JSON list of C-alpha atoms in Angstrom, two decimals:
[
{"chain": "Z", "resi": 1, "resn": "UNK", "atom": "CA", "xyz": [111.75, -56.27, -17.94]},
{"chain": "Z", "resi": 2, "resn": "UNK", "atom": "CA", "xyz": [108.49, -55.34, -16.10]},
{"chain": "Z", "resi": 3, "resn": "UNK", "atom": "CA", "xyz": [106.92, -52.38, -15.70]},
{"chain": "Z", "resi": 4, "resn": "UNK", "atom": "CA", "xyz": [108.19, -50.90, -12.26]},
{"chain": "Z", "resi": 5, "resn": "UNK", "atom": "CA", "xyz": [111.85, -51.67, -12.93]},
{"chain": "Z", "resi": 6, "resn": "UNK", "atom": "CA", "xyz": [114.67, -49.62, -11.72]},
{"chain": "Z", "resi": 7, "resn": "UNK", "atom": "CA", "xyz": [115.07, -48.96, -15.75]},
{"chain": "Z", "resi": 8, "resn": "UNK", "atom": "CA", "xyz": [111.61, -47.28, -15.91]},
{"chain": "Z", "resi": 9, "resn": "UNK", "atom": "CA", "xyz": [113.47, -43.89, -15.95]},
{"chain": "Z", "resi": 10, "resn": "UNK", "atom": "CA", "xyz": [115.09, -45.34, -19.97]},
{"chain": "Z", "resi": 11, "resn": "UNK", "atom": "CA", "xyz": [111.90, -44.81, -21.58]},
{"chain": "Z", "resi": 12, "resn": "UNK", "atom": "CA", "xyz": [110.13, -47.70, -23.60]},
{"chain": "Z", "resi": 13, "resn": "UNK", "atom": "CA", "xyz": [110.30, -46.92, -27.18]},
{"chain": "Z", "resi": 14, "resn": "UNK", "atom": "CA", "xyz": [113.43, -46.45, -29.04]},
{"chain": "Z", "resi": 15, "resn": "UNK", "atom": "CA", "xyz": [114.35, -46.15, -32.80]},
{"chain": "Z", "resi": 16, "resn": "UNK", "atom": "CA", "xyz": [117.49, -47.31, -34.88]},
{"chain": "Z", "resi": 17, "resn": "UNK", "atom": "CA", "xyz": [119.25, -44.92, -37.27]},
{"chain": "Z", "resi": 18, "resn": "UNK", "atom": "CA", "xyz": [116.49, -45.96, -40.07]},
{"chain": "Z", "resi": 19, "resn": "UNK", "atom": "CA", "xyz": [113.47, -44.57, -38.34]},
{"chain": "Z", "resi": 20, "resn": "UNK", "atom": "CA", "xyz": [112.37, -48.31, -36.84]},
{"chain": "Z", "resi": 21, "resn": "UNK", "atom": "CA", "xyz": [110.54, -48.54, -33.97]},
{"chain": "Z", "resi": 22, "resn": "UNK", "atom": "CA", "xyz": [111.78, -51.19, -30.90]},
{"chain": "Z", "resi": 23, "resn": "UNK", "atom": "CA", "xyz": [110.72, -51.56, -26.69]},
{"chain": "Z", "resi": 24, "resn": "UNK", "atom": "CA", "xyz": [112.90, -51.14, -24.46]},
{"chain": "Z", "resi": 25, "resn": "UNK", "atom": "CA", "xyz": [112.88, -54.90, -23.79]},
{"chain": "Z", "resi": 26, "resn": "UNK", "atom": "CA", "xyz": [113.39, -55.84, -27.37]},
{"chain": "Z", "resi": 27, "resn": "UNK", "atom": "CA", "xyz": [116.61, -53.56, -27.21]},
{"chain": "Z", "resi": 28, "resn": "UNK", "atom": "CA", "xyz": [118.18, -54.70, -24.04]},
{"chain": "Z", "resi": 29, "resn": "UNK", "atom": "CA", "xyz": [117.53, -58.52, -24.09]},
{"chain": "Z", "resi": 30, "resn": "UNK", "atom": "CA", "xyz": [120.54, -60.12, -23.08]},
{"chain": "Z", "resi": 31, "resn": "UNK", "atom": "CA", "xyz": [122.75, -57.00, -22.37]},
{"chain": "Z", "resi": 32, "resn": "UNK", "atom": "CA", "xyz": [124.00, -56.67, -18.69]},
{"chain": "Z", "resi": 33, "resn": "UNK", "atom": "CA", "xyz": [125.42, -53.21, -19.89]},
{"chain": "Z", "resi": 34, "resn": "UNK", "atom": "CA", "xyz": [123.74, -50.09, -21.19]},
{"chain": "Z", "resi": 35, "resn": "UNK", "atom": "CA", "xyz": [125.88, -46.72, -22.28]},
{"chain": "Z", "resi": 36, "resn": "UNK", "atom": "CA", "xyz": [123.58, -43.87, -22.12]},
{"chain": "Z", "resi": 37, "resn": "UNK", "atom": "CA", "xyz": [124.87, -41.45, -24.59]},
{"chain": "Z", "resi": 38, "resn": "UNK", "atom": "CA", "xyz": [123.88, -38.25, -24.04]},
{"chain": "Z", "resi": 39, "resn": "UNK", "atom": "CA", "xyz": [124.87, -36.26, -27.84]},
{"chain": "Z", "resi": 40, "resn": "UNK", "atom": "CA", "xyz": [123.63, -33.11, -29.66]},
{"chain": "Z", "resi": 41, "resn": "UNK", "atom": "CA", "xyz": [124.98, -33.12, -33.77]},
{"chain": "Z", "resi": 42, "resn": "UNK", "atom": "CA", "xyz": [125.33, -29.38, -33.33]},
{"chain": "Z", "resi": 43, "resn": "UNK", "atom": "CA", "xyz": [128.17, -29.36, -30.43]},
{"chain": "Z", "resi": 44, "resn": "UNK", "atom": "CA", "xyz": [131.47, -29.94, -31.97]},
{"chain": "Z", "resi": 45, "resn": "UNK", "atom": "CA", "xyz": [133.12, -32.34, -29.14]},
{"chain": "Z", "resi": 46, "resn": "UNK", "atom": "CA", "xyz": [130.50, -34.77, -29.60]},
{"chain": "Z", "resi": 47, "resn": "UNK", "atom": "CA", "xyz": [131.50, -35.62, -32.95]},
{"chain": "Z", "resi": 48, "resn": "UNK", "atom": "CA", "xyz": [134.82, -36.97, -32.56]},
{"chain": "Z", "resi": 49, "resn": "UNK", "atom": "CA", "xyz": [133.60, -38.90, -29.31]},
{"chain": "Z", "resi": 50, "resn": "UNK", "atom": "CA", "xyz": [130.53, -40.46, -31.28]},
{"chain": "Z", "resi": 51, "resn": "UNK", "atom": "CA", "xyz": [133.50, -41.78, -33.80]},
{"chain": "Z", "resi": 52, "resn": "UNK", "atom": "CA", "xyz": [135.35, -43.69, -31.03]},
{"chain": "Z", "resi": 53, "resn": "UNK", "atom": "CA", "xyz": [132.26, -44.67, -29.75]},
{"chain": "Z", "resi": 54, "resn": "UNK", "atom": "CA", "xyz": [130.94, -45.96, -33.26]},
{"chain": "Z", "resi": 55, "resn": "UNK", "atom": "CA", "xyz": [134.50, -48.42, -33.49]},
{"chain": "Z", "resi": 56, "resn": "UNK", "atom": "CA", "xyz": [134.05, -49.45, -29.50]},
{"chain": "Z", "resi": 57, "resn": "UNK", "atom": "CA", "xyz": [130.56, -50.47, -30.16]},
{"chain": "Z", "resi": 58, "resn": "UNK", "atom": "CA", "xyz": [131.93, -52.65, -33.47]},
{"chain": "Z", "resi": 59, "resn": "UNK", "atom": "CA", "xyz": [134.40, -54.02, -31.45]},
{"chain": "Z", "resi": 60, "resn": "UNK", "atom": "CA", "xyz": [132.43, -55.85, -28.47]},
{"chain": "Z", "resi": 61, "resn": "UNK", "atom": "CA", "xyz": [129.19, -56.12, -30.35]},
{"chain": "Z", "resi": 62, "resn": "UNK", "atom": "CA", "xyz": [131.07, -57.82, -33.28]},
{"chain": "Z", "resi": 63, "resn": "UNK", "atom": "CA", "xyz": [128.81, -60.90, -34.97]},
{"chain": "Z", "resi": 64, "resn": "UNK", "atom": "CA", "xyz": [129.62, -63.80, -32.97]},
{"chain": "Z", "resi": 65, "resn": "UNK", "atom": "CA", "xyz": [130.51, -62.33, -29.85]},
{"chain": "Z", "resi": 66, "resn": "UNK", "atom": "CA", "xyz": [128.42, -62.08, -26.62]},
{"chain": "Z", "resi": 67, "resn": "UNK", "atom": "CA", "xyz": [125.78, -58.76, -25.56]},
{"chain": "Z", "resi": 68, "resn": "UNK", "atom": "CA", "xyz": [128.53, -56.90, -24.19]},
{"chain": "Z", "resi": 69, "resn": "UNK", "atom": "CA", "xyz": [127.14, -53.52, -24.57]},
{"chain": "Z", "resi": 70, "resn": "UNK", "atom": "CA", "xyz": [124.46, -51.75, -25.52]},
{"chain": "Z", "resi": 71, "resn": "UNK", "atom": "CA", "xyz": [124.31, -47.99, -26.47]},
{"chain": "Z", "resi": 72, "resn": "UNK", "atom": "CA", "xyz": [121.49, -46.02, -25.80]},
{"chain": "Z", "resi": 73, "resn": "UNK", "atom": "CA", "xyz": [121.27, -42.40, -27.56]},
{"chain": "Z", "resi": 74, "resn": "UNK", "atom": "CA", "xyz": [119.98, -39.56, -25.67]},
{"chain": "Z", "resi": 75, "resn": "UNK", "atom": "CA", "xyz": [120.14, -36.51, -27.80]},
{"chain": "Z", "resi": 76, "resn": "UNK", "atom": "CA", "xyz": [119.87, -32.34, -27.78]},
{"chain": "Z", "resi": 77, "resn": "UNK", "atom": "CA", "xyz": [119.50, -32.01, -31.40]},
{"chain": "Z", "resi": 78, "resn": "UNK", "atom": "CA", "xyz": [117.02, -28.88, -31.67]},
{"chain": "Z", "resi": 79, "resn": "UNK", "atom": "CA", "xyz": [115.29, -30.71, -34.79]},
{"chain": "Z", "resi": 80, "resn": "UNK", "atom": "CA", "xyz": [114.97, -33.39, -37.29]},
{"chain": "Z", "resi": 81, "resn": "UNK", "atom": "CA", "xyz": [117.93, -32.30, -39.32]},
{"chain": "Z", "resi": 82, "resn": "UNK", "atom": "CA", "xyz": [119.76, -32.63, -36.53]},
{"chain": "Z", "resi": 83, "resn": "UNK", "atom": "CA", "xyz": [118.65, -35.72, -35.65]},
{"chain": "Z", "resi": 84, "resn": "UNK", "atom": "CA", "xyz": [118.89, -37.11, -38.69]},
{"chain": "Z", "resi": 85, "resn": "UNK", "atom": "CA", "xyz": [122.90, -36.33, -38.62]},
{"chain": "Z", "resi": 86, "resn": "UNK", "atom": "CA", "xyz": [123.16, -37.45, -34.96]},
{"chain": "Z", "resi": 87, "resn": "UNK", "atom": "CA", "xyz": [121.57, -40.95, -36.13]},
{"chain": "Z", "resi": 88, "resn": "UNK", "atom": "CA", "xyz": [123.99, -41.29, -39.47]},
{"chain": "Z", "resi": 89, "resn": "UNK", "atom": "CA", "xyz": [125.25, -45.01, -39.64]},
{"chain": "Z", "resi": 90, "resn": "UNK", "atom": "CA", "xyz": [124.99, -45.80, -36.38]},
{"chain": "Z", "resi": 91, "resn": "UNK", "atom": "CA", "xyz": [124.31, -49.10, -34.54]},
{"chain": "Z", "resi": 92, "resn": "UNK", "atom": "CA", "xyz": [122.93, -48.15, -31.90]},
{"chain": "Z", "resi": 93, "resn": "UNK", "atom": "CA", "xyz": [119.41, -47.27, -30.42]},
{"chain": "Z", "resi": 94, "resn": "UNK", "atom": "CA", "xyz": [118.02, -43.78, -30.00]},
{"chain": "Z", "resi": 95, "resn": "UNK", "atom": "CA", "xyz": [115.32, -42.35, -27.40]},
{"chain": "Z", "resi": 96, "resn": "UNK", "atom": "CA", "xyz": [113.36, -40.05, -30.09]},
{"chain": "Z", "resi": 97, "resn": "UNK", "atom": "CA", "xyz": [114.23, -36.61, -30.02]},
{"chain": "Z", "resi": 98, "resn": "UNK", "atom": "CA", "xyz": [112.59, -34.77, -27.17]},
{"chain": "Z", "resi": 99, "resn": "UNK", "atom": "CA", "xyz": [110.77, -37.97, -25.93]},
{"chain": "Z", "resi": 100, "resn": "UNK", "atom": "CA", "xyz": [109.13, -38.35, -22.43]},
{"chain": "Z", "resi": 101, "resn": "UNK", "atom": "CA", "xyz": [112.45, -40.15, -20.74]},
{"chain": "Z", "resi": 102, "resn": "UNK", "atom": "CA", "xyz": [114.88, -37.55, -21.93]},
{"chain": "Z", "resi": 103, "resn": "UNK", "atom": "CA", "xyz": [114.13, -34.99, -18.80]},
{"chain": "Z", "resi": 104, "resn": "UNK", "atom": "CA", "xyz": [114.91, -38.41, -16.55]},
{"chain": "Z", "resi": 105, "resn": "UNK", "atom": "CA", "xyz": [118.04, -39.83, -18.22]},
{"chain": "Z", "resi": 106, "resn": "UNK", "atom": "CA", "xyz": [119.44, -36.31, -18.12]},
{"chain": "Z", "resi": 107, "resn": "UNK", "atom": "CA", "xyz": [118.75, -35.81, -14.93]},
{"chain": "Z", "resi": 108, "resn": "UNK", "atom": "CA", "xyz": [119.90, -39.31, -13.65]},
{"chain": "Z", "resi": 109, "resn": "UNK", "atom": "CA", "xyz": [123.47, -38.91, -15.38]},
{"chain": "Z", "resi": 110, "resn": "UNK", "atom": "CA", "xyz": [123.17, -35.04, -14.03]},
{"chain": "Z", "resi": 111, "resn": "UNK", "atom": "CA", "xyz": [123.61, -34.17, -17.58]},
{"chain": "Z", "resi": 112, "resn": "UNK", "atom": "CA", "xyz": [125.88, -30.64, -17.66]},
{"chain": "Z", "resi": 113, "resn": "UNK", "atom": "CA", "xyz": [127.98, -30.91, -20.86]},
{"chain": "Z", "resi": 114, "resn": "UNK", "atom": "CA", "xyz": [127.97, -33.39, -23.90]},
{"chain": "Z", "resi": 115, "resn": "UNK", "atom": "CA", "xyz": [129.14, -35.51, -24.75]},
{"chain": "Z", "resi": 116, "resn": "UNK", "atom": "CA", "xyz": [128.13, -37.36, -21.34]},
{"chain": "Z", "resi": 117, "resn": "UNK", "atom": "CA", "xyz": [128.59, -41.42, -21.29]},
{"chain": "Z", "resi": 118, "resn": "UNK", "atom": "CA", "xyz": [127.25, -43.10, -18.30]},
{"chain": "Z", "resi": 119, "resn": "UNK", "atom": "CA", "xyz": [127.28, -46.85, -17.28]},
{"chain": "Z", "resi": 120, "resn": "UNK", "atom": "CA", "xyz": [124.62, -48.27, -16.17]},
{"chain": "Z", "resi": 121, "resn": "UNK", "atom": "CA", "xyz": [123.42, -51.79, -14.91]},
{"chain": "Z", "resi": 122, "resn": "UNK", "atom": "CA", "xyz": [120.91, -52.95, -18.17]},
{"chain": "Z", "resi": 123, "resn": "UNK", "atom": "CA", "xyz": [118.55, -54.59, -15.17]},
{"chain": "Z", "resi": 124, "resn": "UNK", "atom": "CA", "xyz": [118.73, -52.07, -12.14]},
{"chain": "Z", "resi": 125, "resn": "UNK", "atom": "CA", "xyz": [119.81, -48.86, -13.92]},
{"chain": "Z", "resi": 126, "resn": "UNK", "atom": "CA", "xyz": [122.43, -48.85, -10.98]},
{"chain": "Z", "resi": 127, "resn": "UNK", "atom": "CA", "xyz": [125.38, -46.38, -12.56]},
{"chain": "Z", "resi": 128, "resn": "UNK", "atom": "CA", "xyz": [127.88, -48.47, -12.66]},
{"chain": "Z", "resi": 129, "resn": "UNK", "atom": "CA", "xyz": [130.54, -45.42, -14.18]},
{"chain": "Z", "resi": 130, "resn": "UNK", "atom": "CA", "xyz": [129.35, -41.75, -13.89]},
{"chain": "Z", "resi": 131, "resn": "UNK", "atom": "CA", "xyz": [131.74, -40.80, -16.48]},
{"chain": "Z", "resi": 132, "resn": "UNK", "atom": "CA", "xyz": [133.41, -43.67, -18.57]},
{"chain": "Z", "resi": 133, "resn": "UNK", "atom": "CA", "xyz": [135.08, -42.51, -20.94]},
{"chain": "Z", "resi": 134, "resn": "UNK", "atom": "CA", "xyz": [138.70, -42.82, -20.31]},
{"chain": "Z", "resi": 135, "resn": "UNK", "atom": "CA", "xyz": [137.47, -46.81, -19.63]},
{"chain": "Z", "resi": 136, "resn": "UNK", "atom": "CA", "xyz": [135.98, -46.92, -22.53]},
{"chain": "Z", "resi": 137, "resn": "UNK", "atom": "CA", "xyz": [139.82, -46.11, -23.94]},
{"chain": "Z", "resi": 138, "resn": "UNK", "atom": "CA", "xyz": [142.13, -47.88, -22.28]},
{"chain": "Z", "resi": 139, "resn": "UNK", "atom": "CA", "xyz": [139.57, -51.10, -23.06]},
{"chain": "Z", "resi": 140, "resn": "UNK", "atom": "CA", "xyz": [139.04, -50.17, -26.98]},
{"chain": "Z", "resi": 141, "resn": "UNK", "atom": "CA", "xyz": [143.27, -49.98, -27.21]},
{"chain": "Z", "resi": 142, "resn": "UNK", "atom": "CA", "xyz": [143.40, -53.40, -25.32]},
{"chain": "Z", "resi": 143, "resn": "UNK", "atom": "CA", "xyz": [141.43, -54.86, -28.62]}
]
């Protein structure tokens, strides 16, 4: 993933829920999908959606199985505490709170209420599915 790419806009660092530090290459090698996740711990209708989210990302990330997915968090947490609770036990990668990419991604995925999923090609960052989520259902039932 060079510099230049039509994924620029991502960001390159990213964190997982333990505070460790990855490159945007290092988290998207060998995913064809990314799910920007745009979240805020403080809204109360991104809780429930993080939770279906959580057991979709188990299911087609599960040891063994190929890069289907990966998620990428975006979030509107105000501060670390926030954060902190946004990043609880998840598997997932997060853009750090208030980093340079956030005013991009949200303006990519024209970011007006959270929770806000959006599809995206992991090598163009073509949108693939403005709004996924009711995809994202029908295809976690199907497992």
């Amino acid at each position: 993933m060079e510099s230049g790419s039509g994924i620029d806009f991502l960001g390159d660092k990213f964190i997982d829920a333990s505070g460790k530090e990855y490159t945007r290459a290092d988290v998207l090698e060998g995913y064809k999908l990314v799910l920007l996740y745009i979240t805020a711990s403080w809204w109360g209708g991104c809780k429930p959606f993080g939770e279906t989210l959580k057991e979709f990302y188990k299911v087609w990330n599960k040891d063994g199985a190929e890069k289907n997915i990966q998620v990428l968090c975006y979030t509107a947490d105000r501060d670390e505490n926030q954060f902190s609770a946004t990043k609880d036990d998840k598997k997932w990668f997060f853009h750090p709170m208030n980093g340079p990419a956030q005013k991009a991604v949200f303006e990519k995925v024209k970011v007006s209420t959270i929770p806000r999923p959006c599809l995206i090609n992991a090598t163009t960052g073509d949108i693939i599915d403005e709004n996924p989520r009711q995809a994202l259902n029908d295809k976690y039932a199907e497992e």
